[in-house]
Short mmCIF file of C-alpha atoms and ligand atoms in Angstrom, two decimals:
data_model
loop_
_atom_site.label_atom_id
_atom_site.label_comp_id
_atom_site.label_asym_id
_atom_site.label_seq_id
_atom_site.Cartn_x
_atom_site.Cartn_y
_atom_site.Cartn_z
CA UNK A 5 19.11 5.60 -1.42
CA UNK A 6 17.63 5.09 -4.74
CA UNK A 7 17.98 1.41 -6.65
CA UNK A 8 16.78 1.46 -10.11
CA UNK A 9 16.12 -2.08 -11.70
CA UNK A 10 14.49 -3.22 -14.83
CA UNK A 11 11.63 -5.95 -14.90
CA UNK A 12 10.49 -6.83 -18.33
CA UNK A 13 8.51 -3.61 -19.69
CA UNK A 14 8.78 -2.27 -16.03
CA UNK A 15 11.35 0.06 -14.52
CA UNK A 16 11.63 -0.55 -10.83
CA UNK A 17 12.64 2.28 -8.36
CA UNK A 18 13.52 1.10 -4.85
CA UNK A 19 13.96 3.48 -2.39
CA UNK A 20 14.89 3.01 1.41
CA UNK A 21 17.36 5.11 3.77
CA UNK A 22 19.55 4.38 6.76
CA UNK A 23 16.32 4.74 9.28
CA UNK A 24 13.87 2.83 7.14
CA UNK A 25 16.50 -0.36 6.44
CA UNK A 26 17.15 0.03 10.22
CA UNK A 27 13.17 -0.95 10.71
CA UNK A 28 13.50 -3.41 7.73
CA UNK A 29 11.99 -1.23 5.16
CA UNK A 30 12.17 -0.14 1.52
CA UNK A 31 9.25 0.77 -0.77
CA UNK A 32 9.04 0.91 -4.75
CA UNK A 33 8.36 3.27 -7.18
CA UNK A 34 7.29 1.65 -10.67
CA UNK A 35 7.83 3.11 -14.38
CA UNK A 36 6.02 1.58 -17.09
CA UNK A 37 4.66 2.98 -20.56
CA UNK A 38 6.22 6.76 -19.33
CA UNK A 39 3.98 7.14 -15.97
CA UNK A 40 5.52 6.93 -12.27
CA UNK A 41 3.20 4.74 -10.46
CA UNK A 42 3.82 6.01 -6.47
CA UNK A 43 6.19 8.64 -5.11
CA UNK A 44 8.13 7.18 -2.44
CA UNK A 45 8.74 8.80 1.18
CA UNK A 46 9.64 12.28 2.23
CA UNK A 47 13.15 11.02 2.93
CA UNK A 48 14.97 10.39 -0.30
CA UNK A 49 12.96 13.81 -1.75
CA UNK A 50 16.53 14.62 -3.30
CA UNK A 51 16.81 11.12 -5.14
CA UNK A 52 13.14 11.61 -6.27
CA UNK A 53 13.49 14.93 -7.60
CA UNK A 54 16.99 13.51 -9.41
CA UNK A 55 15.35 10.96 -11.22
CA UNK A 56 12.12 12.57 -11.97
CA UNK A 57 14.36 15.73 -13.21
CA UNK A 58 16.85 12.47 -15.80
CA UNK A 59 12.98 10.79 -16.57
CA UNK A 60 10.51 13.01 -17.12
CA UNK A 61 7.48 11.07 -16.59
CA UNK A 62 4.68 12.19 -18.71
CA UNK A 63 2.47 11.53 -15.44
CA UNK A 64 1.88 9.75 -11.78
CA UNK A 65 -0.48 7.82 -10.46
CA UNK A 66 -0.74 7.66 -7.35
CA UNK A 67 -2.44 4.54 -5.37
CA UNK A 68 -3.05 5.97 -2.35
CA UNK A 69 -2.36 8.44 0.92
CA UNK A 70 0.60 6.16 2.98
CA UNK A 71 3.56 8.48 3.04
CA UNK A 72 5.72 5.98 1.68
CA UNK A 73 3.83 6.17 -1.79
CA UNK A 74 2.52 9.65 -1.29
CA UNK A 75 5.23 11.20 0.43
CA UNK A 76 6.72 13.33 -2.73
CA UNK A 77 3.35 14.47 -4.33
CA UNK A 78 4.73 18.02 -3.81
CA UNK A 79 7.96 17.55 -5.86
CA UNK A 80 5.52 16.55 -8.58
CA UNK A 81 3.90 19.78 -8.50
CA UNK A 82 6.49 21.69 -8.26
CA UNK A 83 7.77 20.10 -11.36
CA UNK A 84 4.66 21.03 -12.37
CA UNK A 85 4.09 17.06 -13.75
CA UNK A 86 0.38 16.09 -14.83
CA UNK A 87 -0.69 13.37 -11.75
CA UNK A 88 -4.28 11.32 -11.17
CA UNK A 89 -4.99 10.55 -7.84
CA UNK A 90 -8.52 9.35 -6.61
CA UNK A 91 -10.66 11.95 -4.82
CA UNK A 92 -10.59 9.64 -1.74
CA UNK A 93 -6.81 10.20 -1.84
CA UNK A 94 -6.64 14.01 -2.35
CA UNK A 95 -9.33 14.05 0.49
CA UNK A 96 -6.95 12.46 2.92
CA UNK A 97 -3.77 14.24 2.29
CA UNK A 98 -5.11 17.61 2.76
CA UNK A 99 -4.44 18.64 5.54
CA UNK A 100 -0.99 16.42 5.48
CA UNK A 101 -2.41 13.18 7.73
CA UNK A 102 -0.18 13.51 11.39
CA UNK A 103 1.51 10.24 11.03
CA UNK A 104 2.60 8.49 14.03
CA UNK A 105 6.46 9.08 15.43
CA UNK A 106 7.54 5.48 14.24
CA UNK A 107 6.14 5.91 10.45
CA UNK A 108 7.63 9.78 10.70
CA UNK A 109 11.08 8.28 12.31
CA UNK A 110 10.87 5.39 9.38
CA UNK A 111 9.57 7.52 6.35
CA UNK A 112 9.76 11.17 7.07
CA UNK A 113 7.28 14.07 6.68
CA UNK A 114 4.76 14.09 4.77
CA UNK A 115 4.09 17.17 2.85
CA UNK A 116 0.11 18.32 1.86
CA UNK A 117 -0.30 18.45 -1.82
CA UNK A 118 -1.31 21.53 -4.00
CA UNK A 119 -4.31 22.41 -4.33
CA UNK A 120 -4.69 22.84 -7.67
CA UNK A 121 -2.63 20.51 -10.17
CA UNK A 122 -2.83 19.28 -13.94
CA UNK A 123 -4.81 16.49 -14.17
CA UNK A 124 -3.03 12.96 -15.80
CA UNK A 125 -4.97 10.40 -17.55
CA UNK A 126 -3.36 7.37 -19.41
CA UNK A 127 -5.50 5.29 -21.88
CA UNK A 128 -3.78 1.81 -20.86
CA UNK A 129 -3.87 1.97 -17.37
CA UNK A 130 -6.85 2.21 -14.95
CA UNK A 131 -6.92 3.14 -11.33
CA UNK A 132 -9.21 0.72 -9.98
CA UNK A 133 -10.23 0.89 -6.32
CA UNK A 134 -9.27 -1.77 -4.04
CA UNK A 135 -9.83 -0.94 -0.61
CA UNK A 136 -9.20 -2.61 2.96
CA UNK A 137 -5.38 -1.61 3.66
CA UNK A 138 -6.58 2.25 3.51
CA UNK A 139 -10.35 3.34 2.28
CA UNK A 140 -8.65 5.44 -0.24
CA UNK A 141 -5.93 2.50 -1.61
CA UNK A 142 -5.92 1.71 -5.14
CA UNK A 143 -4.23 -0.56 -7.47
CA UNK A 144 -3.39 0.27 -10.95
CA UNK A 145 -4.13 -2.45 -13.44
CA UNK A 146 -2.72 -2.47 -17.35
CA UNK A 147 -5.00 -4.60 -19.09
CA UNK A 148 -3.15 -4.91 -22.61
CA UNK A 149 -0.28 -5.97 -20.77
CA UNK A 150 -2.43 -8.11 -17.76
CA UNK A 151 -0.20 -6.13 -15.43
CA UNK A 152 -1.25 -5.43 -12.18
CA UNK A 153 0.47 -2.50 -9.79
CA UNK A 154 -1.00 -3.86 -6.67
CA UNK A 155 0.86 -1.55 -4.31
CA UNK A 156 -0.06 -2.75 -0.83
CA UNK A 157 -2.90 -4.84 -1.82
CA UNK A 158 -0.48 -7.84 -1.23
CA UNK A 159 2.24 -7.41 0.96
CA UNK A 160 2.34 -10.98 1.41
CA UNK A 161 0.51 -14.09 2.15
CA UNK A 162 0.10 -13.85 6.29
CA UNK A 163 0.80 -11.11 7.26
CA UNK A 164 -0.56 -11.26 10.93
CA UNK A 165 -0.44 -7.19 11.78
CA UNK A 166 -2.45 -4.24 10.64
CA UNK A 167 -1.73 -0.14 10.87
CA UNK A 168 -5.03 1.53 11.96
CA UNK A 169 -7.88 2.21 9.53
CA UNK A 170 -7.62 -1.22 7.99
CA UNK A 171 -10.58 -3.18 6.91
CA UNK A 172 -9.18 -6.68 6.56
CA UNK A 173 -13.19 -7.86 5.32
CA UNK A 174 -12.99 -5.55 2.68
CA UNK A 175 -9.26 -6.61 1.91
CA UNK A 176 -10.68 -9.91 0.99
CA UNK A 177 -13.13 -8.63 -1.31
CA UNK A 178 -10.58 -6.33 -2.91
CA UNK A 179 -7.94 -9.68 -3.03
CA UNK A 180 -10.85 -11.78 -4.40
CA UNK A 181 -11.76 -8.67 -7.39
CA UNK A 182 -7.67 -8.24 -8.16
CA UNK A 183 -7.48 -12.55 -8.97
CA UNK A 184 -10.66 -12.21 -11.00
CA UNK A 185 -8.75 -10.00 -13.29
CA UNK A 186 -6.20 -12.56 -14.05
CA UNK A 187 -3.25 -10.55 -13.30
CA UNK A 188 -0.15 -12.62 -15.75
CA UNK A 189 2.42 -9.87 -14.30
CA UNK A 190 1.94 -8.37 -10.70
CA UNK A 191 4.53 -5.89 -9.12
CA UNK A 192 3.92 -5.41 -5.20
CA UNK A 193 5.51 -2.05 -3.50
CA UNK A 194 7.03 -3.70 -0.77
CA UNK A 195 8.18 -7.47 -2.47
CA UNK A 196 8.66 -5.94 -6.18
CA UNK A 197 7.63 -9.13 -8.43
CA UNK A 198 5.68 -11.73 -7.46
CA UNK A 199 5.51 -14.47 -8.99
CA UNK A 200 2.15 -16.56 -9.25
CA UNK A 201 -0.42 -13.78 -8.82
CA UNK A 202 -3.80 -15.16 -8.87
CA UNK A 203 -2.68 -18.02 -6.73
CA UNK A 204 -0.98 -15.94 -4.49
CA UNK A 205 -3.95 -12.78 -4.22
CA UNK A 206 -6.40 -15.70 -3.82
CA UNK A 207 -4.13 -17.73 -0.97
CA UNK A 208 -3.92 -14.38 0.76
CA UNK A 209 -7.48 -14.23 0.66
CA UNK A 210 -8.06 -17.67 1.54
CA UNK A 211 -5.81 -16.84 5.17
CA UNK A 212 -7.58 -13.83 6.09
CA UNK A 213 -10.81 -16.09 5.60
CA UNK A 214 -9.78 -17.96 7.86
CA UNK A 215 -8.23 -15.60 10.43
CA UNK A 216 -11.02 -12.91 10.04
CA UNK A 217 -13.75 -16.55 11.00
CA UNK A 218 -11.21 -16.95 13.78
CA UNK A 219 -11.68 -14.01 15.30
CA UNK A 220 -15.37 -13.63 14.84
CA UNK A 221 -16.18 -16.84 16.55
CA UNK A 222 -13.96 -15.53 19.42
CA UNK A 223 -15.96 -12.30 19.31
CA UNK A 224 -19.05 -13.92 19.42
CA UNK A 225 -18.01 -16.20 22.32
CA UNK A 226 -17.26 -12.48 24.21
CA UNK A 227 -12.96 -12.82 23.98
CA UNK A 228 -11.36 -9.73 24.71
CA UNK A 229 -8.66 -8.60 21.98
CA UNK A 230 -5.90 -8.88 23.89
CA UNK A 231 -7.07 -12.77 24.50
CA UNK A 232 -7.71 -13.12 20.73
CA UNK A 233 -4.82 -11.95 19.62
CA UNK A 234 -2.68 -14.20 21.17
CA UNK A 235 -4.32 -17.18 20.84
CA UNK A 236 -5.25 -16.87 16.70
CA UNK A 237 -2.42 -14.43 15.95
CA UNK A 238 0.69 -14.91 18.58
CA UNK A 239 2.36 -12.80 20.93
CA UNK A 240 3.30 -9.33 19.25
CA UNK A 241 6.46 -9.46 17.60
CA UNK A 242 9.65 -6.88 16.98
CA UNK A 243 7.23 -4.49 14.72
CA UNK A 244 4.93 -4.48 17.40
CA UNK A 245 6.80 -2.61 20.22
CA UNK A 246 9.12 -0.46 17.91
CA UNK A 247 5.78 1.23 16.17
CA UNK A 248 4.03 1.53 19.76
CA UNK A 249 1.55 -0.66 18.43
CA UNK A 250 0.67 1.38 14.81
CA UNK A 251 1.34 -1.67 13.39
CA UNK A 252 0.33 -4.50 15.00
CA UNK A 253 -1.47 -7.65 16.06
CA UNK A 254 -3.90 -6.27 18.24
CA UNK A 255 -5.01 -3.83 15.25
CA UNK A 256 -5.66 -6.71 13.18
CA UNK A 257 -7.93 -8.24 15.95
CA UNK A 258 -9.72 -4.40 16.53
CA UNK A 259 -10.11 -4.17 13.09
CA UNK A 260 -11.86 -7.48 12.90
CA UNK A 261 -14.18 -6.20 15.68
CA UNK A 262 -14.60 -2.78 14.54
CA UNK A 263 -15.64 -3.94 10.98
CA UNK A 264 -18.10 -6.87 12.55
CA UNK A 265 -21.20 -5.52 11.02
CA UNK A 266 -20.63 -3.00 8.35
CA UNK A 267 -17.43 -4.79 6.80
CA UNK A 268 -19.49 -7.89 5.69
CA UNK A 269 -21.33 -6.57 2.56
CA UNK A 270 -19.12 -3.38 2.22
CA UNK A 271 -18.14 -2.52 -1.21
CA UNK A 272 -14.91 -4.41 -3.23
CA UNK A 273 -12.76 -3.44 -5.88
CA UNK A 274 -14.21 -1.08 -8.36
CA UNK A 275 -17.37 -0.19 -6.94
ZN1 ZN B 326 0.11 1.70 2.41
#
């Protein structure tokens, strides 16, 4: 199911089906100045292809490798439509990442992209790296129009579980480099508009601060995670058990640990 909504000089495309509203998801797709930002989820391929066939985009961008924002890269080739994509991106979709049976159950399957494609660049808006929720994420950032894609920079303010391969340090840093921008407009993939951007980027920051410090001192004290993450996070909740633990509590926890020396001084936003 496709739900197309206008927000200011932004076209919103939310997309979710039976199976993904059943786990309490829907993603967005955004349209702005004639580009697609994101792609959506194997699952509503038909919509996609529908509106890209009533739109034609003169591009995509792509932020980054998560099937829900990657998962129709190949109905963009095959319309044979100009995208950009960072090479840390391309890198990880080929060969097609083997998602786990929850995020396949939720989103569908993820197709591997061509290998060969015309390339899309757009003056106004830059593709600025902002890792920490994947290596390869990105946010897209319209400066004439302080308008910041953030994708799933964001999310929210606490949100207390992580998918594997997260790098909640480097999430700060990335958090921290998106306020300094002074976003006035800031669409999130998950929450659409949100209002408040620096404040809220920088409060989401501020939490992880204080969670990451949390867990550290635990660490250091020689906690195991399972002890950690109950007593700074809570007990695991619905999204826990349903994913089988890809997204979860305890991931947050082993990504604090697993990032305990290199995450520190690891490089932000843009660099
Ligand atoms: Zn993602």
């Amino acid at each position: 199911m496709v739900q197309v909504e206008t927000v200011g000089h932004v076209v919103r495309i939310t997309m979710s089906t039976r199976w993904s509203r059943a786990f309490g998801y829907s993603v967005s797709a955004f349209l702005t100045r004639g580009v697609l930002i994101d792609t959506g989820f194997p699952d509503v391929r038909a919509d996609i292809t529908a509106f890209l066939e009533r739109t034609r985009p003169a591009g995509v961008i792509l932020t980054h490798q998560h099937e829900d924002h990657a998962g129709n890269l190949a109905v963009v080739a095959q319309k044979n439509l100009p995208f950009s994509a960072s090479p840390q991106t391309l890198a990880a979709l080929r060969p097609a990442e083997r998602a786990g049976l929850y995020r396949r159950i939720v989103w569908g399957t993820l197709q591997t992209p061509p290998e060969s494609f015309p390339d899309f660049e757009h003056d106004a808006m830059a593709l600025i790296h902002a890792p920490g929720h994947s290596d390869d994420h990105h946010v897209v950032w319209d400066a004439d129009r302080e308008t910041l894609f953030a994708a799933d920079l964001f999310l929210g303010v606490k949100v207390r579980v992580a998918r594997p391969g997260e790098n909640p340090r480097l999430l700060i840093h990335s958090l921290r480099a998106a306020a300094a921008l002074n976003p006035r407009v800031m669409f999130d993939s998950h929450r659409g508009l949100v209002t408040n951007p620096v404040w809220a980027l920088n409060a989401k920051a501020d939490w992880l601060e204080e969670m990451v410090a949390a867990i550290d001192t635990r660490i250091a004290a020689g906690g195991d995670d399972a002890a950690i993450t109950r007593e700074v996070l809570g007990t695991e909740d619905y999204v826990g058990y349903v994913s089988g633990g890809d997204l979860s509590k305890r991931n947050f926890v082993r990504a604090v640990r697993a990032t305990l020396k290199s995450g520190e001084s690891g490089a932000g936003i843009g660099e």
